[in-house]
């Protein structure tokens, strides 16, 4: 039975002002191991909530493989430990394409029509490398030692190379790829915070693509699209040409929830 962490209806009791705090209440099911229950609670809750820092996690057994959990958030006297930093780059990435968006000229006028295929030779379509939109960004968070457990580091390992299955940082499902994280302890004591940098890349979902005479193609940002070509006769030029006869959109990355990163959505 998988471990589940579900927020209770009566959760989110809060106070405002100088002593602002909030408590989130959960039910953890699927394990009798208190360490595993606590690490699952940590991995399923954000480190920051409404500008407050997660300070304590508490669990209490209430039945077989069943726990009550409470996560408390409050102001952190050490401002540096609750801040995070953000950096981004929209320089784009490269992609090898074999098909143009449109053939805007053929010279002479009776040159063979390849239906948008690029770099056609006698027996292949060579294509070209182009720059495509890739939104690369990184975030650095300062997380308490109690949060950065072996289970949490395992979650980072598992999520590396996964694509979001829900909206994340304004990117729709299928658009954000988690490139991994790197971290170090900010001191020598086991109680010291961790500084962890998270790296991501975004690529837009697209709909209504057209390749040659093939239309209505939909592709998520990190899916891979390729084109199958076949010899066809260009009746005007009286030669055989390569023309697209099929388009394939392949899922090459697994999708997962980024909730396990513990840095919100």
Coordinates of C-alpha atoms in Angstrom, one line a residue:
X1 CA 0.0 0.0 0.0
X2 CA 1.5 3.4 -1.0
X3 CA 2.0 6.1 1.7
X4 CA -0.6 8.9 1.3
X5 CA -0.6 12.3 2.9
X6 CA -4.0 14.1 3.0
X7 CA -4.7 17.5 4.4
X8 CA -7.6 17.6 6.9
X9 CA -10.7 19.7 6.4
X10 CA -10.0 21.5 9.7
X11 CA -6.5 22.5 8.7
X12 CA -5.0 26.0 8.2
X13 CA -5.7 27.5 11.6
X14 CA -3.8 30.8 11.6
X15 CA -3.0 34.0 13.4
X16 CA -1.7 37.3 11.9
X17 CA 0.5 40.1 13.2
X18 CA 4.0 40.1 14.8
X19 CA 3.5 36.5 16.0
X20 CA 1.9 35.3 12.8
X21 CA 1.7 31.5 12.5
X22 CA -0.3 28.8 10.8
X23 CA -0.9 25.1 11.4
X24 CA -1.6 22.6 8.6
X25 CA -3.1 19.3 9.7
X26 CA -2.7 16.0 7.8
X27 CA -3.5 12.3 7.9
X28 CA -0.7 10.0 6.9
X29 CA -1.6 6.5 6.0
X30 CA 0.2 3.4 4.7
X31 CA 3.1 2.8 7.1
X32 CA 3.8 1.9 10.8
X33 CA 7.3 3.4 10.5
X34 CA 7.4 6.8 12.3
X35 CA 10.5 7.9 10.5
X36 CA 9.0 7.1 7.1
X37 CA 5.7 8.8 8.1
X38 CA 7.6 12.0 9.2
X39 CA 9.7 12.1 6.0
X40 CA 6.6 11.6 3.9
X41 CA 4.9 14.5 5.6
X42 CA 8.0 16.7 5.1
X43 CA 8.2 15.8 1.4
X44 CA 4.5 16.6 0.9
X45 CA 4.4 20.0 2.5
X46 CA 6.0 23.3 1.4
X47 CA 8.9 24.8 3.3
X48 CA 7.3 28.3 2.9
X49 CA 3.6 29.0 3.4
X50 CA 2.1 32.5 3.1
X51 CA 5.4 34.1 3.7
X52 CA 6.0 32.0 6.8
X53 CA 8.8 29.4 7.3
X54 CA 8.0 25.8 8.3
X55 CA 9.3 25.3 11.8
X56 CA 8.2 22.0 13.2
X57 CA 6.6 18.7 12.0
X58 CA 4.7 16.6 14.5
X59 CA 3.2 13.1 14.1
X60 CA 1.1 11.0 16.4
X61 CA -0.1 7.4 15.8
X62 CA -3.9 7.0 15.7
X63 CA -4.2 3.5 14.4
X64 CA -2.6 0.7 12.3
X65 CA -0.6 2.4 9.5
X66 CA -2.3 5.7 10.4
X67 CA -0.9 9.0 11.8
X68 CA -2.0 12.5 12.5
X69 CA 0.4 15.1 11.4
X70 CA 0.8 18.8 12.1
X71 CA 3.1 21.2 10.3
X72 CA 3.6 24.6 12.0
X73 CA 4.8 27.7 10.2
X74 CA 5.9 31.0 11.7
X75 CA 8.2 33.9 11.3
X76 CA 11.9 33.1 11.2
X77 CA 14.2 35.5 13.2
X78 CA 17.0 34.6 10.8
X79 CA 15.8 36.4 7.7
X80 CA 18.5 34.8 5.6
X81 CA 17.3 31.3 6.3
X82 CA 13.8 32.0 4.9
X83 CA 14.8 33.9 1.8
X84 CA 15.2 32.2 -1.6
X85 CA 16.8 33.4 -4.8
X86 CA 15.7 33.1 -8.4
X87 CA 17.6 33.3 -11.7
X88 CA 16.5 32.7 -15.2
X89 CA 17.7 32.5 -18.8
X90 CA 15.6 32.6 -22.0
X91 CA 18.5 32.1 -24.3
X92 CA 16.7 29.1 -25.8
X93 CA 18.0 25.6 -26.8
X94 CA 18.7 23.9 -30.1
X95 CA 16.6 21.3 -31.9
X96 CA 17.2 19.4 -35.1
X97 CA 14.3 19.8 -37.5
X98 CA 13.7 18.2 -40.9
X99 CA 10.6 20.3 -41.7
X100 CA 10.1 24.0 -42.2
X101 CA 7.1 26.0 -41.2
X102 CA 6.7 27.2 -44.7
X103 CA 8.6 27.2 -48.0
X104 CA 8.7 30.9 -48.9
X105 CA 10.6 30.5 -52.2
X106 CA 11.7 28.0 -54.8
X107 CA 14.1 28.9 -57.6
X108 CA 13.8 28.4 -60.4
X109 CA 10.0 28.3 -60.4
X110 CA 9.9 24.7 -61.6
X111 CA 12.2 23.5 -58.8
X112 CA 10.9 20.3 -57.1
X113 CA 8.4 20.8 -54.3
X114 CA 9.5 18.8 -51.2
X115 CA 6.6 19.9 -49.0
X116 CA 8.7 21.7 -46.5
X117 CA 11.4 19.1 -46.1
X118 CA 14.8 20.6 -45.4
X119 CA 18.1 19.5 -46.9
X120 CA 16.7 16.8 -49.1
X121 CA 19.3 14.5 -50.8
X122 CA 18.9 11.5 -53.0
X123 CA 18.1 9.1 -50.1
X124 CA 17.6 11.2 -46.9
X125 CA 16.4 14.5 -45.4
X126 CA 19.3 16.1 -43.6
X127 CA 17.4 18.9 -41.8
X128 CA 18.9 21.8 -39.8
X129 CA 19.6 22.8 -36.2
X130 CA 17.5 25.8 -35.0
X131 CA 17.1 27.8 -31.8
X132 CA 13.9 27.0 -30.0
X133 CA 12.2 28.6 -26.9
X134 CA 13.6 27.0 -23.7
X135 CA 13.0 28.9 -20.5
X136 CA 15.8 27.9 -18.1
X137 CA 15.5 28.9 -14.5
X138 CA 16.9 28.1 -11.1
X139 CA 15.9 28.6 -7.5
X140 CA 18.0 28.5 -4.3
X141 CA 16.1 27.7 -1.1
X142 CA 17.4 27.4 2.5
X143 CA 15.8 24.4 4.1
X144 CA 15.9 23.3 7.7
X145 CA 17.9 20.2 8.6
X146 CA 14.8 18.4 9.7
X147 CA 13.4 18.7 6.2
X148 CA 16.4 17.4 4.3
X149 CA 16.1 13.8 5.2
X150 CA 17.4 10.8 3.3
X151 CA 13.8 10.3 2.0
X152 CA 13.7 13.9 0.8
X153 CA 17.0 13.6 -1.0
X154 CA 15.6 10.4 -2.6
X155 CA 12.6 12.4 -3.8
X156 CA 14.9 14.9 -5.5
X157 CA 16.8 12.0 -7.2
X158 CA 13.5 10.4 -8.3
X159 CA 12.1 13.6 -9.7
X160 CA 15.2 14.5 -11.7
X161 CA 14.4 14.2 -15.4
X162 CA 10.7 14.2 -14.8
X163 CA 8.1 16.6 -16.4
X164 CA 5.4 18.3 -14.3
X165 CA 2.0 16.6 -14.4
X166 CA 0.3 19.7 -12.9
X167 CA 0.8 23.5 -13.2
X168 CA 4.2 24.6 -11.8
X169 CA 5.6 28.1 -11.6
X170 CA 3.1 29.3 -14.2
X171 CA 4.0 26.5 -16.6
X172 CA 1.3 24.1 -17.7
X173 CA 1.5 20.3 -17.3
X174 CA 4.0 19.0 -19.7
X175 CA 6.0 22.2 -20.0
X176 CA 8.5 22.1 -17.1
X177 CA 11.4 19.6 -16.9
X178 CA 13.2 19.2 -13.5
X179 CA 17.0 19.1 -14.3
X180 CA 18.1 18.3 -10.8
X181 CA 19.2 19.8 -7.5
X182 CA 22.5 20.4 -5.7
X183 CA 22.9 21.2 -2.0
X184 CA 25.2 21.7 0.9
X185 CA 24.9 22.2 4.6
X186 CA 25.5 25.7 5.7
X187 CA 27.7 24.8 8.7
X188 CA 29.2 21.9 10.5
X189 CA 26.4 21.0 12.9
X190 CA 23.6 18.5 11.9
X191 CA 21.2 21.2 13.0
X192 CA 22.4 23.7 10.4
X193 CA 20.2 24.6 7.4
X194 CA 20.8 23.3 3.9
X195 CA 21.3 25.5 0.8
X196 CA 19.7 23.7 -2.2
X197 CA 19.6 25.0 -5.8
X198 CA 16.9 23.6 -8.0
X199 CA 17.2 23.8 -11.8
X200 CA 14.4 23.7 -14.3
X201 CA 13.7 24.1 -18.1
X202 CA 10.5 25.1 -19.7
X203 CA 9.3 24.4 -23.2
X204 CA 5.8 25.4 -24.4
X205 CA 3.0 23.0 -25.3
X206 CA 1.8 23.6 -28.9
X207 CA -1.4 22.8 -30.7
X208 CA -2.6 22.9 -34.3
X209 CA 0.8 22.3 -35.8
X210 CA 1.0 21.6 -39.6
X211 CA 3.7 19.5 -41.4
X212 CA 3.3 19.6 -45.2
X213 CA -0.3 18.6 -45.8
X214 CA -0.7 17.0 -42.3
X215 CA -2.5 19.3 -39.8
X216 CA -4.0 19.2 -36.4
X217 CA -0.9 18.1 -34.6
X218 CA -0.7 18.6 -30.8
X219 CA 2.6 18.3 -28.9
X220 CA 3.5 18.8 -25.2
X221 CA 6.6 20.8 -24.5
X222 CA 9.0 18.0 -23.8
X223 CA 7.5 15.4 -26.2
X224 CA 9.6 14.6 -29.3
X225 CA 8.1 14.9 -32.7
X226 CA 9.5 13.3 -35.8
X227 CA 8.4 13.0 -39.5
X228 CA 8.3 10.0 -41.8
X229 CA 9.1 10.8 -45.4
X230 CA 8.3 8.8 -48.6
X231 CA 9.3 9.2 -52.2
X232 CA 6.6 10.9 -54.3
X233 CA 6.5 12.2 -57.8
X234 CA 6.5 15.9 -58.5
X235 CA 4.5 16.0 -61.6
X236 CA 5.6 19.5 -62.6
X237 CA 9.3 18.9 -62.2
X238 CA 9.0 15.2 -63.3
X239 CA 11.3 14.0 -60.5
X240 CA 10.9 11.9 -57.3
X241 CA 10.9 14.0 -54.1
X242 CA 10.8 13.3 -50.4
X243 CA 7.5 14.3 -48.8
X244 CA 6.1 13.9 -45.3
X245 CA 3.5 11.2 -45.1
X246 CA 3.2 10.8 -41.3
X247 CA 4.1 12.7 -38.1
X248 CA 4.7 11.0 -34.7
X249 CA 4.7 12.6 -31.3
X250 CA 6.6 10.6 -28.8
X251 CA 6.5 10.8 -25.0
X252 CA 10.2 10.5 -23.9
X253 CA 10.0 11.9 -20.3
X254 CA 7.9 10.5 -17.4
X255 CA 5.5 12.9 -15.8
X256 CA 5.3 13.4 -12.0
X257 CA 4.1 15.7 -9.3
X258 CA 6.6 18.3 -8.2
X259 CA 5.0 18.5 -4.8
X260 CA 7.8 16.3 -3.5
X261 CA 10.3 19.2 -4.1
X262 CA 8.8 20.9 -1.1
X263 CA 9.0 24.4 -2.6
X264 CA 5.4 25.0 -3.5
X265 CA 3.9 25.4 -7.0

